[in-house]
Amino acid sequence: MEKKLENQVAIITGASSGIGEACAKGLAEAGASVVVNYPVPAAKPMADDVVNAITSAGNTAISYQCDVSKEDEVIKMFTDTIAKFGTVDILINNAGLQRDSPFVDMSLEKWNYVLSVNLTGQFLCAREAIREFLKRGVDEKRSKAAGKIICMSSVHEVIPWAGHANYAASKGGIMLMMKTIAQEYAFKKIRINSIAPGAIQTPINKDAWDTSAHLQNLLKLIPEKRIGQPEDIAKAAVWLASDDSDYVNGTTLFVDGGMTLYPGFVDNG
Ligand code: NAD
């Protein structure tokens, strides 16, 4: 297989499970040295399993603990990564979580917690990444771009979601943060895009697919009639990180089996 990300270094946040894990494996397979980020000591064994899978396949990875909502920890993760690997070429801003609640009962703590990880975490990591991209500039031996950022958004950057106002607000916020910084730094050859997954089978949405009744209900929302797999997202992430997408900047790629096609209208509404 052609190693489209050879000689490049990638940080993938929230990479000890789900979509982040698949992206870490996909980018490593494409030749990148990857930092498998996890938030708390309890997640270290899972992150180390991901690292072991990557290194046993002959590729390069390390695990790294950092809570993306903490400024000092994010700065340290970038400083340590640059000290170890020389630079950072790719950031997959993937870490995210849900704390659902009817809106009228939503505590400020739940609101702030989701926003601090899903949106502020992406801001902090993107800022450190762009600082490094600007310092290094383009190195044609690595990539046509000075750096690439992929923000993990959601179909809920456009689909309202009752009972999940904090989550939907965080994803809507990611959309305009991504577009704004893409506009701000395109002239420096920095590419910033989002992936908006539909329903992907991971721990975050286990309640939606853990029984066949739940799964059948979910499939009503998906024209392709299958739940997505983390690898569906990883393939899109590898493409967006590679020079194959060199002219793609400031856009959201929906990888959702058609979830955003208003499936309720298939029989004319
Ligand atoms: P997941 O729960 O497996 O992954 C989320 C990861 O984020 C976990 O590994 C978790 O440890 C990590 N994380 C949480 N808080 C963190 C913090 N403060 N610092 C660093 N890491 C932290 O679920 P997933 O589905 O793989 O989610 C990954 C991303 O994809 C999220 O941003 C999520 O919103 C998005 N997404 C998922 C779906 C889906 O259907 N699964 C759909 C749309 C968007």
mmCIF file of C-alpha atoms and ligand atoms in Angstrom:
data_model
loop_
_atom_site.group_PDB
_atom_site.id
_atom_site.type_symbol
_atom_site.label_atom_id
_atom_site.label_comp_id
_atom_site.label_asym_id
_atom_site.label_seq_id
_atom_site.Cartn_x
_atom_site.Cartn_y
_atom_site.Cartn_z
ATOM 1 C CA MET A 1 0.000 0.000 0.000
ATOM 2 C CA GLU A 2 1.216 3.477 -0.879
ATOM 3 C CA LYS A 3 2.222 5.375 2.286
ATOM 4 C CA LYS A 4 0.564 8.728 1.610
ATOM 5 C CA LEU A 5 1.425 10.124 5.045
ATOM 6 C CA GLU A 6 5.041 8.950 5.194
ATOM 7 C CA ASN A 7 7.386 11.151 7.313
ATOM 8 C CA GLN A 8 4.434 12.927 8.910
ATOM 9 C CA VAL A 9 3.438 13.166 12.559
ATOM 10 C CA ALA A 10 -0.192 13.093 13.695
ATOM 11 C CA ILE A 11 -1.877 13.775 17.019
ATOM 12 C CA ILE A 12 -5.278 12.083 17.351
ATOM 13 C CA THR A 13 -7.258 13.182 20.402
ATOM 14 C CA GLY A 14 -9.527 10.714 22.177
ATOM 15 C CA ALA A 15 -7.879 7.832 20.335
ATOM 16 C CA SER A 16 -8.231 5.013 22.875
ATOM 17 C CA SER A 17 -11.641 3.988 21.484
ATOM 18 C CA GLY A 18 -14.125 4.311 18.650
ATOM 19 C CA ILE A 19 -13.527 6.701 15.773
ATOM 20 C CA GLY A 20 -10.255 8.062 17.233
ATOM 21 C CA GLU A 21 -8.833 4.553 17.533
ATOM 22 C CA ALA A 22 -9.737 3.769 13.905
ATOM 23 C CA CYS A 23 -8.233 7.090 12.738
ATOM 24 C CA ALA A 24 -4.999 6.383 14.656
ATOM 25 C CA LYS A 25 -4.729 2.950 13.031
ATOM 26 C CA GLY A 26 -5.645 4.308 9.583
ATOM 27 C CA LEU A 27 -3.146 7.175 9.682
ATOM 28 C CA ALA A 28 -0.395 4.881 11.006
ATOM 29 C CA GLU A 29 -1.126 2.406 8.207
ATOM 30 C CA ALA A 30 -0.702 5.322 5.774
ATOM 31 C CA GLY A 31 2.773 5.954 7.200
ATOM 32 C CA ALA A 32 2.264 8.644 9.871
ATOM 33 C CA SER A 33 3.811 8.429 13.332
ATOM 34 C CA VAL A 34 0.819 8.804 15.612
ATOM 35 C CA VAL A 35 0.194 10.105 19.118
ATOM 36 C CA VAL A 36 -2.713 8.180 20.644
ATOM 37 C CA ASN A 37 -4.178 10.670 23.101
ATOM 38 C CA TYR A 38 -6.342 9.606 26.070
ATOM 39 C CA PRO A 39 -7.770 11.783 28.871
ATOM 40 C CA VAL A 40 -7.341 9.982 32.212
ATOM 41 C CA PRO A 41 -5.094 7.221 33.689
ATOM 42 C CA ALA A 42 -8.000 4.731 33.550
ATOM 43 C CA ALA A 43 -7.949 4.932 29.739
ATOM 44 C CA LYS A 44 -4.211 4.196 29.451
ATOM 45 C CA PRO A 45 -4.577 0.394 29.022
ATOM 46 C CA MET A 46 -6.952 0.937 26.089
ATOM 47 C CA ALA A 47 -4.630 3.531 24.532
ATOM 48 C CA ASP A 48 -1.685 1.155 24.970
ATOM 49 C CA ASP A 49 -3.666 -1.601 23.212
ATOM 50 C CA VAL A 50 -4.110 0.739 20.244
ATOM 51 C CA VAL A 51 -0.372 1.548 20.280
ATOM 52 C CA ASN A 52 0.495 -2.169 20.446
ATOM 53 C CA ALA A 53 -1.746 -2.966 17.480
ATOM 54 C CA ILE A 54 -0.037 -0.214 15.474
ATOM 55 C CA THR A 55 3.541 -1.114 16.413
ATOM 56 C CA SER A 56 2.982 -4.845 15.858
ATOM 57 C CA ALA A 57 1.973 -3.965 12.306
ATOM 58 C CA GLY A 58 5.404 -2.307 11.940
ATOM 59 C CA ASN A 59 4.213 1.291 12.291
ATOM 60 C CA THR A 60 4.973 4.012 14.863
ATOM 61 C CA ALA A 61 2.813 5.180 17.777
ATOM 62 C CA ILE A 62 2.954 6.371 21.362
ATOM 63 C CA SER A 63 0.180 6.905 23.898
ATOM 64 C CA TYR A 64 -0.157 10.257 25.641
ATOM 65 C CA GLN A 65 -2.395 11.380 28.503
ATOM 66 C CA CYS A 66 -3.900 14.844 28.123
ATOM 67 C CA ASP A 67 -7.305 16.303 28.936
ATOM 68 C CA VAL A 68 -7.988 18.446 25.858
ATOM 69 C CA SER A 69 -10.072 20.900 27.867
ATOM 70 C CA LYS A 70 -7.015 21.909 29.957
ATOM 71 C CA GLU A 71 -4.801 24.552 28.350
ATOM 72 C CA ASP A 72 -1.582 23.606 30.187
ATOM 73 C CA GLU A 73 -2.003 19.909 29.330
ATOM 74 C CA VAL A 74 -2.636 20.635 25.639
ATOM 75 C CA ILE A 75 0.422 22.900 25.392
ATOM 76 C CA LYS A 76 2.525 20.187 27.054
ATOM 77 C CA MET A 77 1.212 17.481 24.682
ATOM 78 C CA PHE A 78 2.320 19.529 21.661
ATOM 79 C CA THR A 79 5.684 20.477 23.246
ATOM 80 C CA ASP A 80 6.432 16.842 24.138
ATOM 81 C CA THR A 81 5.311 15.562 20.719
ATOM 82 C CA ILE A 82 7.518 18.085 18.917
ATOM 83 C CA ALA A 83 10.458 17.201 21.209
ATOM 84 C CA LYS A 84 10.010 13.498 20.378
ATOM 85 C CA PHE A 85 9.105 13.547 16.684
ATOM 86 C CA GLY A 86 10.417 16.952 15.510
ATOM 87 C CA THR A 87 7.091 18.532 14.515
ATOM 88 C CA VAL A 88 3.367 17.924 14.080
ATOM 89 C CA ASP A 89 1.851 17.741 10.574
ATOM 90 C CA ILE A 90 -1.690 16.521 11.261
ATOM 91 C CA LEU A 91 -4.188 17.055 14.071
ATOM 92 C CA ILE A 92 -7.338 14.958 14.293
ATOM 93 C CA ASN A 93 -9.497 16.915 16.734
ATOM 94 C CA ASN A 94 -11.621 13.938 17.698
ATOM 95 C CA ALA A 95 -12.175 13.872 21.496
ATOM 96 C CA GLY A 96 -15.813 14.388 22.378
ATOM 97 C CA LEU A 97 -18.585 13.318 24.714
ATOM 98 C CA GLN A 98 -22.289 13.647 25.473
ATOM 99 C CA ARG A 99 -24.093 14.596 28.707
ATOM 100 C CA ASP A 100 -27.734 14.502 27.632
ATOM 101 C CA SER A 101 -30.649 16.166 29.374
ATOM 102 C CA PRO A 102 -33.993 17.799 28.625
ATOM 103 C CA PHE A 103 -33.134 21.443 28.100
ATOM 104 C CA VAL A 104 -35.114 22.794 31.066
ATOM 105 C CA ASP A 105 -33.325 20.395 33.425
ATOM 106 C CA MET A 106 -29.848 20.849 31.956
ATOM 107 C CA SER A 107 -27.399 21.924 34.656
ATOM 108 C CA LEU A 108 -24.799 24.573 33.928
ATOM 109 C CA GLU A 109 -22.209 21.924 34.817
ATOM 110 C CA LYS A 110 -23.454 19.600 32.023
ATOM 111 C CA TRP A 111 -23.566 22.478 29.562
ATOM 112 C CA ASN A 112 -20.053 23.662 30.438
ATOM 113 C CA TYR A 113 -18.563 20.174 30.530
ATOM 114 C CA VAL A 114 -19.663 19.265 26.990
ATOM 115 C CA LEU A 115 -18.662 22.656 25.581
ATOM 116 C CA SER A 116 -15.278 22.548 27.331
ATOM 117 C CA VAL A 117 -14.289 19.170 25.843
ATOM 118 C CA ASN A 118 -16.048 19.267 22.462
ATOM 119 C CA LEU A 119 -15.460 22.897 21.492
ATOM 120 C CA THR A 120 -12.831 24.483 23.761
ATOM 121 C CA GLY A 121 -10.747 21.289 23.477
ATOM 122 C CA GLN A 122 -10.774 21.615 19.676
ATOM 123 C CA PHE A 123 -9.867 25.325 19.958
ATOM 124 C CA LEU A 124 -6.908 24.643 22.263
ATOM 125 C CA CYS A 125 -5.506 21.813 20.126
ATOM 126 C CA ALA A 126 -6.047 23.664 16.827
ATOM 127 C CA ARG A 127 -4.299 26.752 18.195
ATOM 128 C CA GLU A 128 -1.190 24.779 19.215
ATOM 129 C CA ALA A 129 -1.187 22.919 15.893
ATOM 130 C CA ILE A 130 -1.414 26.129 13.834
ATOM 131 C CA ARG A 131 1.356 27.758 15.895
ATOM 132 C CA GLU A 132 3.620 24.826 14.957
ATOM 133 C CA PHE A 133 2.513 24.811 11.278
ATOM 134 C CA LEU A 134 3.297 28.541 10.993
ATOM 135 C CA LYS A 135 6.698 28.083 12.619
ATOM 136 C CA ARG A 136 7.705 25.264 10.242
ATOM 137 C CA GLY A 137 5.960 26.328 7.013
ATOM 138 C CA VAL A 138 5.701 24.040 3.986
ATOM 139 C CA ASP A 139 8.243 21.256 3.647
ATOM 140 C CA GLU A 140 7.556 19.617 0.252
ATOM 141 C CA LYS A 141 9.256 16.392 1.390
ATOM 142 C CA ARG A 142 6.436 15.956 3.912
ATOM 143 C CA SER A 143 3.348 17.467 2.276
ATOM 144 C CA LYS A 144 2.161 20.238 -0.023
ATOM 145 C CA ALA A 145 0.516 21.784 3.049
ATOM 146 C CA ALA A 146 2.153 23.332 6.099
ATOM 147 C CA GLY A 147 -0.326 21.326 8.147
ATOM 148 C CA LYS A 148 -3.746 19.742 8.202
ATOM 149 C CA ILE A 149 -6.460 19.771 10.858
ATOM 150 C CA ILE A 150 -9.523 17.531 10.780
ATOM 151 C CA CYS A 151 -12.253 18.450 13.222
ATOM 152 C CA MET A 152 -14.614 15.629 14.215
ATOM 153 C CA SER A 153 -17.988 17.282 14.001
ATOM 154 C CA SER A 154 -21.317 15.467 13.605
ATOM 155 C CA VAL A 155 -24.463 15.490 11.498
ATOM 156 C CA HIS A 156 -25.698 17.523 14.491
ATOM 157 C CA GLU A 157 -23.774 20.520 13.204
ATOM 158 C CA VAL A 158 -26.865 20.865 10.962
ATOM 159 C CA ILE A 159 -29.555 18.520 12.402
ATOM 160 C CA PRO A 160 -31.171 19.853 15.586
ATOM 161 C CA TRP A 161 -31.277 17.206 18.365
ATOM 162 C CA ALA A 162 -33.843 17.491 21.164
ATOM 163 C CA GLY A 163 -32.411 16.538 24.550
ATOM 164 C CA HIS A 164 -28.857 17.229 23.402
ATOM 165 C CA ALA A 165 -28.652 21.041 23.226
ATOM 166 C CA ASN A 166 -25.122 21.144 24.691
ATOM 167 C CA TYR A 167 -23.816 18.565 22.196
ATOM 168 C CA ALA A 168 -25.542 20.117 19.156
ATOM 169 C CA ALA A 169 -24.323 23.597 20.171
ATOM 170 C CA SER A 170 -20.762 22.275 20.450
ATOM 171 C CA LYS A 171 -20.899 20.738 16.969
ATOM 172 C CA GLY A 172 -22.511 23.834 15.428
ATOM 173 C CA GLY A 173 -19.711 25.832 17.059
ATOM 174 C CA ILE A 174 -17.077 23.547 15.563
ATOM 175 C CA MET A 175 -18.484 24.212 12.086
ATOM 176 C CA LEU A 176 -17.912 27.971 12.208
ATOM 177 C CA MET A 177 -14.659 27.749 14.169
ATOM 178 C CA MET A 178 -13.343 25.374 11.485
ATOM 179 C CA LYS A 179 -14.472 27.581 8.589
ATOM 180 C CA THR A 180 -13.164 30.737 10.240
ATOM 181 C CA ILE A 181 -9.681 29.411 10.920
ATOM 182 C CA ALA A 182 -9.557 27.768 7.478
ATOM 183 C CA GLN A 183 -10.285 31.204 5.993
ATOM 184 C CA GLU A 184 -7.709 32.835 8.299
ATOM 185 C CA TYR A 185 -4.795 30.516 7.467
ATOM 186 C CA ALA A 186 -5.414 29.143 3.947
ATOM 187 C CA PHE A 187 -2.862 31.638 2.582
ATOM 188 C CA LYS A 188 -0.235 29.908 4.754
ATOM 189 C CA LYS A 189 -1.096 26.562 3.103
ATOM 190 C CA ILE A 190 -2.824 25.211 6.173
ATOM 191 C CA ARG A 191 -5.882 23.071 5.439
ATOM 192 C CA ILE A 192 -8.669 22.730 7.987
ATOM 193 C CA ASN A 193 -11.758 20.608 7.377
ATOM 194 C CA SER A 194 -14.384 18.702 9.340
ATOM 195 C CA ILE A 195 -15.857 15.244 9.105
ATOM 196 C CA ALA A 196 -19.502 14.975 10.133
ATOM 197 C CA PRO A 197 -20.194 11.337 11.000
ATOM 198 C CA GLY A 198 -23.753 10.020 11.051
ATOM 199 C CA ALA A 199 -24.459 7.070 13.350
ATOM 200 C CA ILE A 200 -21.206 5.170 13.860
ATOM 201 C CA GLN A 201 -21.100 2.057 16.041
ATOM 202 C CA THR A 202 -18.960 3.161 19.015
ATOM 203 C CA PRO A 203 -19.295 3.392 22.825
ATOM 204 C CA ILE A 204 -20.679 6.975 22.659
ATOM 205 C CA ASN A 205 -24.054 5.842 21.228
ATOM 206 C CA LYS A 206 -24.287 2.253 22.528
ATOM 207 C CA ASP A 207 -27.921 2.819 23.628
ATOM 208 C CA ALA A 208 -28.883 3.363 19.980
ATOM 209 C CA TRP A 209 -27.631 -0.037 18.714
ATOM 210 C CA ASP A 210 -27.290 -2.386 21.722
ATOM 211 C CA THR A 211 -30.561 -4.255 21.029
ATOM 212 C CA SER A 212 -32.083 -5.231 17.719
ATOM 213 C CA ALA A 213 -35.170 -3.059 18.500
ATOM 214 C CA HIS A 214 -32.957 -0.021 19.113
ATOM 215 C CA LEU A 215 -30.952 -0.717 15.958
ATOM 216 C CA GLN A 216 -34.100 -1.097 13.799
ATOM 217 C CA ASN A 217 -35.333 2.231 15.132
ATOM 218 C CA LEU A 218 -31.991 3.896 14.337
ATOM 219 C CA LEU A 219 -31.938 2.453 10.801
ATOM 220 C CA LYS A 220 -35.137 4.394 10.008
ATOM 221 C CA LEU A 221 -32.904 7.489 10.035
ATOM 222 C CA ILE A 222 -30.286 6.041 7.664
ATOM 223 C CA PRO A 223 -31.139 5.723 3.939
ATOM 224 C CA GLU A 224 -28.293 3.211 3.381
ATOM 225 C CA LYS A 225 -29.868 0.989 6.091
ATOM 226 C CA ARG A 226 -26.624 0.168 7.859
ATOM 227 C CA ILE A 227 -24.927 1.633 10.903
ATOM 228 C CA GLY A 228 -21.539 3.176 10.107
ATOM 229 C CA GLN A 229 -18.260 1.687 11.304
ATOM 230 C CA PRO A 230 -15.288 3.641 12.702
ATOM 231 C CA GLU A 231 -13.285 2.601 9.615
ATOM 232 C CA ASP A 232 -15.750 4.500 7.382
ATOM 233 C CA ILE A 233 -14.578 7.659 9.155
ATOM 234 C CA ALA A 234 -10.890 6.675 9.282
ATOM 235 C CA LYS A 235 -10.776 6.318 5.470
ATOM 236 C CA ALA A 236 -12.170 9.847 5.070
ATOM 237 C CA ALA A 237 -9.664 11.148 7.650
ATOM 238 C CA VAL A 238 -6.700 9.623 5.799
ATOM 239 C CA TRP A 239 -7.883 11.227 2.558
ATOM 240 C CA LEU A 240 -8.401 14.647 4.173
ATOM 241 C CA ALA A 241 -4.940 14.413 5.789
ATOM 242 C CA SER A 242 -3.240 13.476 2.508
ATOM 243 C CA ASP A 243 -2.219 15.605 -0.475
ATOM 244 C CA ASP A 244 -4.994 13.860 -2.483
ATOM 245 C CA SER A 245 -7.326 16.459 -0.945
ATOM 246 C CA ASP A 246 -4.888 19.365 -1.400
ATOM 247 C CA TYR A 247 -7.571 21.684 -2.857
ATOM 248 C CA VAL A 248 -10.125 20.900 -0.127
ATOM 249 C CA ASN A 249 -10.225 23.548 2.593
ATOM 250 C CA GLY A 250 -12.855 24.780 5.026
ATOM 251 C CA THR A 251 -15.484 22.182 4.231
ATOM 252 C CA THR A 252 -17.440 19.553 6.124
ATOM 253 C CA LEU A 253 -17.430 16.063 4.644
ATOM 254 C CA PHE A 254 -20.603 14.235 5.716
ATOM 255 C CA VAL A 255 -19.976 10.503 6.164
ATOM 256 C CA ASP A 256 -23.453 9.468 7.226
ATOM 257 C CA GLY A 257 -25.035 6.890 4.907
ATOM 258 C CA GLY A 258 -27.415 9.654 3.776
ATOM 259 C CA MET A 259 -28.666 10.648 7.257
ATOM 260 C CA THR A 260 -28.751 14.321 6.214
ATOM 261 C CA LEU A 261 -31.036 13.554 3.233
ATOM 262 C CA TYR A 262 -34.248 14.002 5.283
ATOM 263 C CA PRO A 263 -35.177 10.277 5.087
ATOM 264 C CA GLY A 264 -38.645 11.007 6.535
ATOM 265 C CA PHE A 265 -39.538 12.493 3.123
ATOM 266 C CA VAL A 266 -38.763 9.320 1.158
ATOM 267 C CA ASP A 267 -42.505 8.555 0.880
ATOM 268 C CA ASN A 268 -43.268 12.197 0.093
ATOM 269 C CA GLY A 269 -43.526 13.309 3.749
HETATM 270 P P1 NAD B 1 -15.951 7.357 21.960
HETATM 271 O O1 NAD B 1 -16.651 7.595 23.257
HETATM 272 O O2 NAD B 1 -15.465 5.979 21.664
HETATM 273 O O3 NAD B 1 -14.740 8.354 21.767
HETATM 274 C C1 NAD B 1 -14.585 9.582 22.408
HETATM 275 C C2 NAD B 1 -13.181 9.647 22.939
HETATM 276 O O4 NAD B 1 -12.945 10.949 23.498
HETATM 277 C C3 NAD B 1 -12.923 8.614 24.051
HETATM 278 O O5 NAD B 1 -11.777 7.864 23.726
HETATM 279 C C4 NAD B 1 -12.694 9.473 25.283
HETATM 280 O O6 NAD B 1 -11.745 8.903 26.182
HETATM 281 C C5 NAD B 1 -12.146 10.757 24.667
HETATM 282 N N1 NAD B 1 -12.273 11.922 25.539
HETATM 283 C C6 NAD B 1 -13.347 12.320 26.289
HETATM 284 N N2 NAD B 1 -13.049 13.417 26.995
HETATM 285 C C7 NAD B 1 -11.757 13.730 26.689
HETATM 286 C C8 NAD B 1 -10.876 14.753 27.103
HETATM 287 N N3 NAD B 1 -11.264 15.708 27.981
HETATM 288 N N4 NAD B 1 -9.611 14.787 26.594
HETATM 289 C C9 NAD B 1 -9.201 13.835 25.707
HETATM 290 N N5 NAD B 1 -9.993 12.831 25.289
HETATM 291 C C10 NAD B 1 -11.264 12.784 25.773
HETATM 292 O O7 NAD B 1 -16.990 7.818 20.842
HETATM 293 P P2 NAD B 1 -16.762 8.126 19.285
HETATM 294 O O8 NAD B 1 -18.048 7.863 18.636
HETATM 295 O O9 NAD B 1 -15.559 7.438 18.770
HETATM 296 O O10 NAD B 1 -16.552 9.711 19.294
HETATM 297 C C11 NAD B 1 -15.459 10.351 18.665
HETATM 298 C C12 NAD B 1 -15.916 11.678 18.093
HETATM 299 O O11 NAD B 1 -16.843 11.442 17.032
HETATM 300 C C13 NAD B 1 -16.624 12.598 19.083
HETATM 301 O O12 NAD B 1 -16.210 13.943 18.876
HETATM 302 C C14 NAD B 1 -18.085 12.435 18.713
HETATM 303 O O13 NAD B 1 -18.860 13.561 19.052
HETATM 304 C C15 NAD B 1 -17.972 12.259 17.214
HETATM 305 N N6 NAD B 1 -19.142 11.647 16.593
HETATM 306 C C16 NAD B 1 -19.480 10.355 16.842
HETATM 307 C C17 NAD B 1 -20.612 9.818 16.233
HETATM 308 C C18 NAD B 1 -21.038 8.396 16.421
HETATM 309 O O14 NAD B 1 -22.103 8.031 15.940
HETATM 310 N N7 NAD B 1 -20.279 7.547 17.090
HETATM 311 C C19 NAD B 1 -21.387 10.609 15.385
HETATM 312 C C20 NAD B 1 -21.019 11.925 15.173
HETATM 313 C C21 NAD B 1 -19.888 12.436 15.782
#
